[in-house]
Short mmCIF file of C-alpha atoms and ligand atoms in Angstrom, two decimals:
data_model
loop_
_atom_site.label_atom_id
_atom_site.label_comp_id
_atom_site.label_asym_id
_atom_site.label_seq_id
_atom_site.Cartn_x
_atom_site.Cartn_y
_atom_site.Cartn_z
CA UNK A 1 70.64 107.77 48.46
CA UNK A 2 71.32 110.65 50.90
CA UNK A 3 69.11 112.65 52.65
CA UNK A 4 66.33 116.03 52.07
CA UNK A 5 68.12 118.42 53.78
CA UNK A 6 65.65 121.27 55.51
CA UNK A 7 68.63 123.79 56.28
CA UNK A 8 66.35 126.05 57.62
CA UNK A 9 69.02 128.75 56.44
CA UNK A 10 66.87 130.68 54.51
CA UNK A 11 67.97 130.99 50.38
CA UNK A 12 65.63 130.41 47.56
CA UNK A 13 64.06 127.12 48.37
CA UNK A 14 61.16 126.69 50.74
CA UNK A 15 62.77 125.37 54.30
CA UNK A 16 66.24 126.20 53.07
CA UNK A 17 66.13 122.65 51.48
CA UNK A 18 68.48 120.68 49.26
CA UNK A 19 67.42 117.57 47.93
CA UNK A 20 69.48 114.58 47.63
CA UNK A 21 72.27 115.43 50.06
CA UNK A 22 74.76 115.02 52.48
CA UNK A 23 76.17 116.68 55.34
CA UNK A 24 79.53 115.71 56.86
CA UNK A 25 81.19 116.05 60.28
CA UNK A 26 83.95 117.21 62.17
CA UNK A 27 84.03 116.87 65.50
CA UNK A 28 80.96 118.24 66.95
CA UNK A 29 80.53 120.63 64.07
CA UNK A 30 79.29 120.51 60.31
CA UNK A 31 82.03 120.36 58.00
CA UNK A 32 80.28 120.44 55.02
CA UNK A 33 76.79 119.82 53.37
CA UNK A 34 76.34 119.23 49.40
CA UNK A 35 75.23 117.02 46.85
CA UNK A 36 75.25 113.33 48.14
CA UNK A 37 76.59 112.45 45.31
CA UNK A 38 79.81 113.77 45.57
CA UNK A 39 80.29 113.24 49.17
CA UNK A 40 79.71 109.70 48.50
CA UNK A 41 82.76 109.90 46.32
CA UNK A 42 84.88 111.80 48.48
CA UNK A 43 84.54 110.00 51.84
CA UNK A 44 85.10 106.53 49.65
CA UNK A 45 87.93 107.85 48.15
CA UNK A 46 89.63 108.69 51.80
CA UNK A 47 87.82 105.73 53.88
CA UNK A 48 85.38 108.48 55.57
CA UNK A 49 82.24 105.94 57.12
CA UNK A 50 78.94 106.89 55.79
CA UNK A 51 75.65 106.84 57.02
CA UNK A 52 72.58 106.05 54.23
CA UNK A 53 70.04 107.50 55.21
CA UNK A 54 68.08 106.57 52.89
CA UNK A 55 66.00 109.46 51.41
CA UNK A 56 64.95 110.37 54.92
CA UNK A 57 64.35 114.50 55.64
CA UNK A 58 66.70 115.94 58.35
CA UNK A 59 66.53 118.88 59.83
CA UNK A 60 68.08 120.79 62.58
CA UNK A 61 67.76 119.66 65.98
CA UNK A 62 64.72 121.31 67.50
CA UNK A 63 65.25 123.91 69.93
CA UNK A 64 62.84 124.11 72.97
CA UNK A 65 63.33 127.43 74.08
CA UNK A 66 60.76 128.11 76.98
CA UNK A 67 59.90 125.69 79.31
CA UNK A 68 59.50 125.25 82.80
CA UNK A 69 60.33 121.12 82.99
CA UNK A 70 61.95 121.23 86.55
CA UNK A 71 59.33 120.97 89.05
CA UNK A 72 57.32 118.98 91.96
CA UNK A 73 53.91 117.55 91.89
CA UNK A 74 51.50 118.12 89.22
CA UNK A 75 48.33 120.11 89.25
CA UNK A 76 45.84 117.69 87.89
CA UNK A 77 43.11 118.39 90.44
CA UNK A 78 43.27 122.42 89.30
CA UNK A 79 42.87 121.10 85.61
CA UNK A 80 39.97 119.68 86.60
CA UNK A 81 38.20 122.71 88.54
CA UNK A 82 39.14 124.42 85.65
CA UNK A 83 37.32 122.24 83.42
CA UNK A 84 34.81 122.59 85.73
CA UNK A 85 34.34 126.52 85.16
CA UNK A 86 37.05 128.04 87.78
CA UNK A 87 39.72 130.49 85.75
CA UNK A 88 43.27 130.67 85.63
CA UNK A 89 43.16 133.82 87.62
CA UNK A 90 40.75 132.75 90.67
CA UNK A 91 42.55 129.95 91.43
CA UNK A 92 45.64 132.01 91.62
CA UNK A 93 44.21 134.67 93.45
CA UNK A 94 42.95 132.13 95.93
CA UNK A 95 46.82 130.64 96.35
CA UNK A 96 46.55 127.96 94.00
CA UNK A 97 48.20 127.77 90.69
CA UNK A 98 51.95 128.56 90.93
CA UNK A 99 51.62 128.57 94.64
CA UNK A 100 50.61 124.99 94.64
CA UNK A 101 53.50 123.97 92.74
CA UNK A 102 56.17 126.02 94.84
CA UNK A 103 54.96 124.11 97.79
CA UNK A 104 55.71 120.63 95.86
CA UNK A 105 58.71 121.68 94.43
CA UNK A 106 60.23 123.09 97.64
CA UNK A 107 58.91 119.80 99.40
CA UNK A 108 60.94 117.75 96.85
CA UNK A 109 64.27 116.46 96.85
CA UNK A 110 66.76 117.25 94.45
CA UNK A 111 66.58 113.41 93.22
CA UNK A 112 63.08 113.94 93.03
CA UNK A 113 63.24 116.65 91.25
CA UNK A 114 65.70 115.28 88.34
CA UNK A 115 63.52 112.20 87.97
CA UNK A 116 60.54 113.57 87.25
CA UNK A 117 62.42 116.45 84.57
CA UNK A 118 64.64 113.55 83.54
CA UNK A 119 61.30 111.88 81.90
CA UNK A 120 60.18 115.07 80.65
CA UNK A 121 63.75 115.80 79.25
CA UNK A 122 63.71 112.79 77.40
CA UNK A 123 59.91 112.72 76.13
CA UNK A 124 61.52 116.16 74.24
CA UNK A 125 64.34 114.34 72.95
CA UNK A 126 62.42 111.53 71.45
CA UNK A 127 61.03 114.19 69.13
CA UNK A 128 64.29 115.53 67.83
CA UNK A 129 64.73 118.33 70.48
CA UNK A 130 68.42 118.55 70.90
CA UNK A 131 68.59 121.97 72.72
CA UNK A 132 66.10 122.73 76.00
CA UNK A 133 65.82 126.09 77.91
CA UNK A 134 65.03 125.52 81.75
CA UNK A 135 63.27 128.34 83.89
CA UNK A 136 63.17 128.37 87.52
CA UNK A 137 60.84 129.89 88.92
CA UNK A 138 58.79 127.04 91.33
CA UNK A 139 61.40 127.86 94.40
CA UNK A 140 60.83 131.57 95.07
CA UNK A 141 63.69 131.71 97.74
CA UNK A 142 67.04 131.45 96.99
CA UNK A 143 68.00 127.91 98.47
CA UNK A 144 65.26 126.50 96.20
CA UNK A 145 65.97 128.18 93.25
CA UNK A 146 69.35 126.99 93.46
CA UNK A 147 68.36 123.82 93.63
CA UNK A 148 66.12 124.25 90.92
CA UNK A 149 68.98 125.13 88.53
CA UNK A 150 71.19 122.67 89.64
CA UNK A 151 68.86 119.93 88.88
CA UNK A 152 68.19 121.79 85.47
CA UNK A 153 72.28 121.85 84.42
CA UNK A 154 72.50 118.21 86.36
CA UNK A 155 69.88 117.19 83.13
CA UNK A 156 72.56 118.39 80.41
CA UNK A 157 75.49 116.78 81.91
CA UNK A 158 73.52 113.44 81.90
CA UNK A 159 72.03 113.44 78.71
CA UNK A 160 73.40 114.13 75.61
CA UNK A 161 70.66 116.98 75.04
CA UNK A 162 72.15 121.18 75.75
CA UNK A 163 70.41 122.59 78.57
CA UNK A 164 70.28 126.31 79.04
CA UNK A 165 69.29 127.70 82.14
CA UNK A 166 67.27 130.48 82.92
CA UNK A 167 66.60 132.04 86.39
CA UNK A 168 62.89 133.05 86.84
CA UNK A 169 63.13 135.51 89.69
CA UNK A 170 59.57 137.23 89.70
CA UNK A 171 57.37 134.26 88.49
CA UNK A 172 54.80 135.01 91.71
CA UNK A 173 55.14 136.04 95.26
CA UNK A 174 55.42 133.89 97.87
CA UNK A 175 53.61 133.33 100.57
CA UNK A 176 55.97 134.36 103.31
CA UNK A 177 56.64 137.75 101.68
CA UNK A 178 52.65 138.16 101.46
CA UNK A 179 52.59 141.64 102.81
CA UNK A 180 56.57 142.61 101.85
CA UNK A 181 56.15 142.88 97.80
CA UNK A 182 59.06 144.84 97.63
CA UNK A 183 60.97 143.00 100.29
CA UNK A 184 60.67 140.28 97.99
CA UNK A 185 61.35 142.54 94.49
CA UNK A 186 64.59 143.27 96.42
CA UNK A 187 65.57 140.49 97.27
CA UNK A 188 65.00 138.52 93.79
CA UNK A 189 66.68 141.18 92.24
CA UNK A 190 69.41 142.12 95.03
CA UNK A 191 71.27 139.07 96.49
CA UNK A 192 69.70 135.99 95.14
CA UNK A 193 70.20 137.28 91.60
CA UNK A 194 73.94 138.08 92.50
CA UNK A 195 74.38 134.78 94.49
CA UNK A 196 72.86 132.67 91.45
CA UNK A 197 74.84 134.61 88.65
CA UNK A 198 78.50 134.07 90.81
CA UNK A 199 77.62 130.47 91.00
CA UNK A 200 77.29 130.76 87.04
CA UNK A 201 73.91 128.70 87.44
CA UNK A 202 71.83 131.05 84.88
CA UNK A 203 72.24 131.64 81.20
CA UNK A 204 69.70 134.69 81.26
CA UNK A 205 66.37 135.85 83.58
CA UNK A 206 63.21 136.11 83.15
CA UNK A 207 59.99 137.28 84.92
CA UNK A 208 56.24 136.82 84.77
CA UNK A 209 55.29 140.74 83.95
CA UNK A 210 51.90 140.56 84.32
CA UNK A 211 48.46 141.40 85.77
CA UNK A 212 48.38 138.50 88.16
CA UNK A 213 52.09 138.79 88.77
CA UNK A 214 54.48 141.65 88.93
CA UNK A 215 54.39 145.24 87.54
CA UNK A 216 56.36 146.85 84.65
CA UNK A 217 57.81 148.61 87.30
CA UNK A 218 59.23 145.51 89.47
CA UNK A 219 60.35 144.43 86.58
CA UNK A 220 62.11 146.71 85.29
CA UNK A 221 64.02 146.66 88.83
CA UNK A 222 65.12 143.09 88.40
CA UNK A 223 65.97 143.71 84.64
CA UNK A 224 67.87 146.08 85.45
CA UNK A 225 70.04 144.72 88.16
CA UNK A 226 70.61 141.49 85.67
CA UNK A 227 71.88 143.56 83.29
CA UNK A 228 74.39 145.39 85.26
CA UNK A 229 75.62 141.70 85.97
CA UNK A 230 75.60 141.32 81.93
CA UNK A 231 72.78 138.47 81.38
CA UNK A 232 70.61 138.59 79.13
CA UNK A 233 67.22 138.69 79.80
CA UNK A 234 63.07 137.13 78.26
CA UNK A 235 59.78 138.48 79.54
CA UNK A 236 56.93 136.51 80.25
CA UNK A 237 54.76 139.47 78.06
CA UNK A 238 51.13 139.72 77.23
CA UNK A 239 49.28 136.55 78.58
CA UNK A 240 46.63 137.28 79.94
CA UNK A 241 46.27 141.55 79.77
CA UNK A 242 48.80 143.79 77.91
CA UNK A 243 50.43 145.55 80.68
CA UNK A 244 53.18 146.93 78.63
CA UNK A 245 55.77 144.11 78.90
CA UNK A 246 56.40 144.21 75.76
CA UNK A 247 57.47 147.29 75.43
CA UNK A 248 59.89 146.61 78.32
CA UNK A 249 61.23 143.98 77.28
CA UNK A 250 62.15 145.61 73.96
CA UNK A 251 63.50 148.57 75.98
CA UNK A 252 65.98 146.30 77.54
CA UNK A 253 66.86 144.69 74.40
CA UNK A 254 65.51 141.32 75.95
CA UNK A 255 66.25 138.38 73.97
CA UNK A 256 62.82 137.57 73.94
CA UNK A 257 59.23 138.12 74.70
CA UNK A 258 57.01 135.05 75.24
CA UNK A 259 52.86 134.58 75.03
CA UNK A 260 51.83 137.89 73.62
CA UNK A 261 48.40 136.88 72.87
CA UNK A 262 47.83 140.27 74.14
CA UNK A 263 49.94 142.74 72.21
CA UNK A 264 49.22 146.32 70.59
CA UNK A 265 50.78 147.96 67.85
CA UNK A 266 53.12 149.85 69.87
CA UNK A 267 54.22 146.75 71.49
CA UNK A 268 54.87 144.97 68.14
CA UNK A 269 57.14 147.83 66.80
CA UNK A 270 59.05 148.34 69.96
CA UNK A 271 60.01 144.50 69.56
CA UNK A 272 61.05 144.69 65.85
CA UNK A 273 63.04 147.80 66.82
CA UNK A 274 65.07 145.69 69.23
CA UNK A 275 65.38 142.55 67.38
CA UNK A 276 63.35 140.72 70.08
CA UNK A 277 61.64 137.42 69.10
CA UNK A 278 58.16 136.80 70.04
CA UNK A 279 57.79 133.20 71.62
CA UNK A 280 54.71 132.04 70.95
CA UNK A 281 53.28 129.50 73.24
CA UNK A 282 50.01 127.80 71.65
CA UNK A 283 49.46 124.84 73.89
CA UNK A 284 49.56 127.31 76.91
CA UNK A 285 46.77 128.92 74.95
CA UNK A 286 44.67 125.77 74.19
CA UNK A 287 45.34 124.63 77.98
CA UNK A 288 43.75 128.16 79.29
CA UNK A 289 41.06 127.89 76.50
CA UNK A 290 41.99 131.38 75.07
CA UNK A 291 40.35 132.76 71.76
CA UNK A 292 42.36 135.60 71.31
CA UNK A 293 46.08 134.68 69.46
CA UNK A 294 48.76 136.45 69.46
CA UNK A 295 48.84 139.33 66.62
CA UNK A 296 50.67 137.18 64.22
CA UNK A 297 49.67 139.06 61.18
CA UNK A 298 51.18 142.43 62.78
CA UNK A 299 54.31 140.36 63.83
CA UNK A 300 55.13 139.59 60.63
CA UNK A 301 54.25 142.40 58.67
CA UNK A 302 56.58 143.84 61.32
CA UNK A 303 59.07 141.48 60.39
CA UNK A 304 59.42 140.27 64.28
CA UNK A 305 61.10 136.91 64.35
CA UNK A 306 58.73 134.21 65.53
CA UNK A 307 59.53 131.24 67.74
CA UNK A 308 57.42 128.57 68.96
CA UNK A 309 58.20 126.59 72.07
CA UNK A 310 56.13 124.02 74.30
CA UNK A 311 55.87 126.29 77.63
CA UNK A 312 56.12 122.62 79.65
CA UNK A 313 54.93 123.80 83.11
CA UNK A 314 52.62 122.13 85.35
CA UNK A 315 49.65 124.46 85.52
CA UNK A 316 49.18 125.96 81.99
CA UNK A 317 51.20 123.75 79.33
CA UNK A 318 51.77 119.98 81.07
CA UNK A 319 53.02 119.57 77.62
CA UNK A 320 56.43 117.41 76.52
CA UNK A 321 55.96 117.52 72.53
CA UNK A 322 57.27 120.23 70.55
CA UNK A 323 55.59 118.82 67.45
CA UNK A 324 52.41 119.28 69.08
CA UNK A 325 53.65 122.85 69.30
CA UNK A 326 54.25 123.42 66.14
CA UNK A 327 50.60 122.02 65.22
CA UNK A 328 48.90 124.28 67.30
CA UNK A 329 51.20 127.30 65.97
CA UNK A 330 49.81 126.55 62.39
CA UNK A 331 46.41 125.38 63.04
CA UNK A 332 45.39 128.08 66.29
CA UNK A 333 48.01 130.88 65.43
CA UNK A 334 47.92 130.92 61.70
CA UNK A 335 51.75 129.89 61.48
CA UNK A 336 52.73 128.66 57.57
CA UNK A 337 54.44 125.09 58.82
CA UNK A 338 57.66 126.70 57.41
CA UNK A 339 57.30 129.55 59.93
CA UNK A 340 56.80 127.06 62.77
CA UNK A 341 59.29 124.90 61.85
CA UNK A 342 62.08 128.05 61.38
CA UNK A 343 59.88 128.70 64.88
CA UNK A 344 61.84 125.58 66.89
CA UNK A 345 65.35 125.92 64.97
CA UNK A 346 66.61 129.15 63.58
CA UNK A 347 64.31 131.90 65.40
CA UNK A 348 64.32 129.41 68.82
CA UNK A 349 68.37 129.74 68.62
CA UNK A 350 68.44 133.26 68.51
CA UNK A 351 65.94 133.72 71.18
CA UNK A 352 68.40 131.89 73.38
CA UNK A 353 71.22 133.76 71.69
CA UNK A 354 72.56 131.04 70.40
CA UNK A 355 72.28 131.50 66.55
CA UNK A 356 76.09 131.89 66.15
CA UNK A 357 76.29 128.21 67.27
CA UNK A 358 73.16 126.02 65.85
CA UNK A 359 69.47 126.49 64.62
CA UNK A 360 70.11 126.26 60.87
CA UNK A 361 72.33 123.31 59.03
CA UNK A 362 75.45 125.36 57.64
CA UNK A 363 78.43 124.77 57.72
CA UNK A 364 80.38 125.28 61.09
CA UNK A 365 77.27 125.37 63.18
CA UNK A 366 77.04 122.77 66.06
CA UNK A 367 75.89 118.98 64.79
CA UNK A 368 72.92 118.94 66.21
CA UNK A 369 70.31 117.52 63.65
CA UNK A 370 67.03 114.85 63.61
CA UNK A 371 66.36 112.31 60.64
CA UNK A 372 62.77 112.04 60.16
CA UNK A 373 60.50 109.74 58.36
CA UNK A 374 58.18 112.07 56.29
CA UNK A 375 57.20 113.06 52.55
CA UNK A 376 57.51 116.57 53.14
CA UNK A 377 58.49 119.23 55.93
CA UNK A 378 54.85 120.10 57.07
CA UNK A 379 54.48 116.82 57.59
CA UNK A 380 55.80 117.90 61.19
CA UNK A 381 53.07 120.01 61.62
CA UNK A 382 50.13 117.49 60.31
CA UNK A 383 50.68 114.72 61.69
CA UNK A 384 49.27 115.77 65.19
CA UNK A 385 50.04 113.81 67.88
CA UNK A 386 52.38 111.26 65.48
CA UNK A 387 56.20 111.04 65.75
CA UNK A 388 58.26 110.52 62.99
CA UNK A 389 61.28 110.83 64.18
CA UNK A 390 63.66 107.99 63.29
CA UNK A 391 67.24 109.88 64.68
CA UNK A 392 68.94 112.39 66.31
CA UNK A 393 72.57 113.56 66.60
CA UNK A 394 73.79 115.84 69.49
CA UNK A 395 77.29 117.60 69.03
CA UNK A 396 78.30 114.90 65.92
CA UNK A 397 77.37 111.83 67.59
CA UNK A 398 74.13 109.25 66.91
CA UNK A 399 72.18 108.94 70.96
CA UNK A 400 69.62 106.80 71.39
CA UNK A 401 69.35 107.30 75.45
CA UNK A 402 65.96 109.29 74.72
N1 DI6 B 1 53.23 131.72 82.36
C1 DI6 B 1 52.92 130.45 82.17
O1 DI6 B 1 52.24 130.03 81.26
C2 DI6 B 1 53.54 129.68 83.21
N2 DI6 B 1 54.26 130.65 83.92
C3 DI6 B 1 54.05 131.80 83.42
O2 DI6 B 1 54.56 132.79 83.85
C4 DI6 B 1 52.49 129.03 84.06
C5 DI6 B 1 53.04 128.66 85.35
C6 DI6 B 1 52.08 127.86 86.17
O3 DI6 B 1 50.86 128.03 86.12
O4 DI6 B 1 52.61 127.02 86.93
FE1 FE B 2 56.20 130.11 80.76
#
């Protein structure tokens, strides 16, 4: 017996599926998927091993592609205050928040700092994730941001999972640049971005455009200047108020746009001009006890692609399972369980602009897949707070270091 193959590749079946099959590999790439059937035959008949799976589902590896999982401390105490009426917003007004965890995270060592991401990496993994995106963003000067990214690319060289960094230059202002917003502006987008780009420590950028953060403006300014060095860029859009970040982000052909629980019309057809996808980020939104979602209705009818990813940060998503992602995408956004699963594989990979190379089982794509012990794809999404997963392959080969 072979395995349900979820392809995720689109075609006439539901999930891309195939029943009954097999998938074969070359080196760290997919040499073939079919019938089982007849792969059975043809690796016996040339001494190929085999793997039974035994009627399990597989599906592509799932792709985190926002998160924030490199960081000091923890901000347990502001959960609670929270809890106890205080908002998002006050407490970061007051220099809490993301101030609270730049102060831990510069205070840490870099051995601190891949401990405590090391557990968070691997939390992921357990769940099938086989590709994680990394922001900085907790350092806010450029020695610490550094280090930040370091620690992030140290994860992917010791486990077997692909890392892909991004460099968070306007997540908030720091306190020493208080009273110099644009000292700071520059400098984030000036010589720390340059420095951090020659040292080839960041796949893309990314900033916090916001009311409680930086302006379209500002950000525009550090877009701009990463471009010029040729990354690629996301947009933390539409959190909290619609400021327009949307729109920016579309204008500079980001690769995506993540929250968006505030979004207009405008904003939705400026990203399905560009080919942005909106990264939707529902624990965030259960964390901050939102009750607006994201436009998903417009998104689609828009035909925006959709991806959903865990947010892990300290402060607004302390969150290490994608599944639980995917639960809250159906059951708080409205996401079909096909959506959120296409969400974490095929639309995650191209927000990281990596669909050439893996998100969908085809043939030539990156072995990156998870066996998983379910009746049925949405199973994924149901089973809230379950884990079913009973494998995962990185690059070709079977890891159990999770
Ligand atoms: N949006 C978020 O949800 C995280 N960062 C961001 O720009 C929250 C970061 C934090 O509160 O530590
Ligand atoms: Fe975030």
């Amino acid at each position: 017996m072979g395995a349900h193959i979820a392809t995720m590749a689109g075609g006439a079946d539901p999930y891309g599926s195939i029943p009954n099959a097999a998938l074969a590999v070359k080196g760290e790439s997919i040499a073939w998927i079919g019938r089982a059937e007849e792969a059975m035959r043809a690796a016996s008949a040339r001494n190929i091993p085999q793997h039974d799976v035994r009627g399990r589902w597989m599906t592509p590896g799932l792709i985190d592609c926002h998160t924030h999982l490199v960081y000091g401390g923890n901000r347990v105490a502001e959960y609670e205050r929270r809890l106890g009426g205080a908002t998002y917003e006050e407490i970061a007004r007051a220099g809490g928040g993301i101030q609270s965890t730049v102060r831990a995270t510069r205070a840490a060592s870099a051995d601190e700092l891949r401990v405590s991401a090391l557990r968070r990496a691997r939390r992921l993994m357990s769940e099938g994730v086989t590709t994680i995106e990394i922001k900085s963003g907790y350092g806010l000067d450029l020695g610490a941001e550094r280090r930040m990214l370091e620690v992030a690319r140290g994860l992917g060289r010791e486990l077997p999972v692909s890392v892909r960094t991004t460099y968070l230059g306007l997540h908030a202002l720091p306190e020493e640049y208080r009273d110099d917003r644009r000292g700071f502006v520059d400098a984030a987008s000036g010589p720390w971005l340059e420095a951090i780009a020659a040292a080839g420590l960041a796949d893309a950028v990314d900033a916090f455009c916001e009311s409680i953060a930086f302006t379209v403006g500002e950000t525009e300014q550090f877009l701009a200047a990463a471009k010029r060095l040729g990354l690629p860029s996301h947009v933390h859009a539409g959190q909290l108020r619609d400021v327009g970040a949307a729109e920016l982000a579309a204008r500079y052909g980001a690769l995506s746009a993540d929250h968006l629980e505030c979004l207009s019309a405008a904003g939705t057809e400026a990203l399905a001009r560009s080919g942005t996808v909106a990264v939707l980020l529902p624990c965030a939104y259960f964390m901050l006890r939102q009750t607006a979602p994201p436009p998903v209705a417009l998104l689609r009818a828009a035909a925006v692609p959709l991806a959903v990813a865990t947010d892990c940060n300290p402060g607004t998503s302390p969150c290490t399972s994608i599944l639980l992602a995917l639960a809250m995408a159906c059951t708080s956004f409205g996401l079909t369980p096909e959506e959120a699963l296409g969400g974490a594989t095929r639309n995650a990979a191209r927000a990281l602009g990596l669909a050439a190379d893996r998100g969908t089982l085809e043939v030539g794509k990156r072995a990156d897949f998870a066996l998983w012990d379910i009746d049925r794809p949405a199973e994924l999404c149901y089973a809230l707070g379950a884990n079913p997963c009973a494998g995962v392959v990185y690059g070709g080969r079977l890891r159990n270091d999770s």
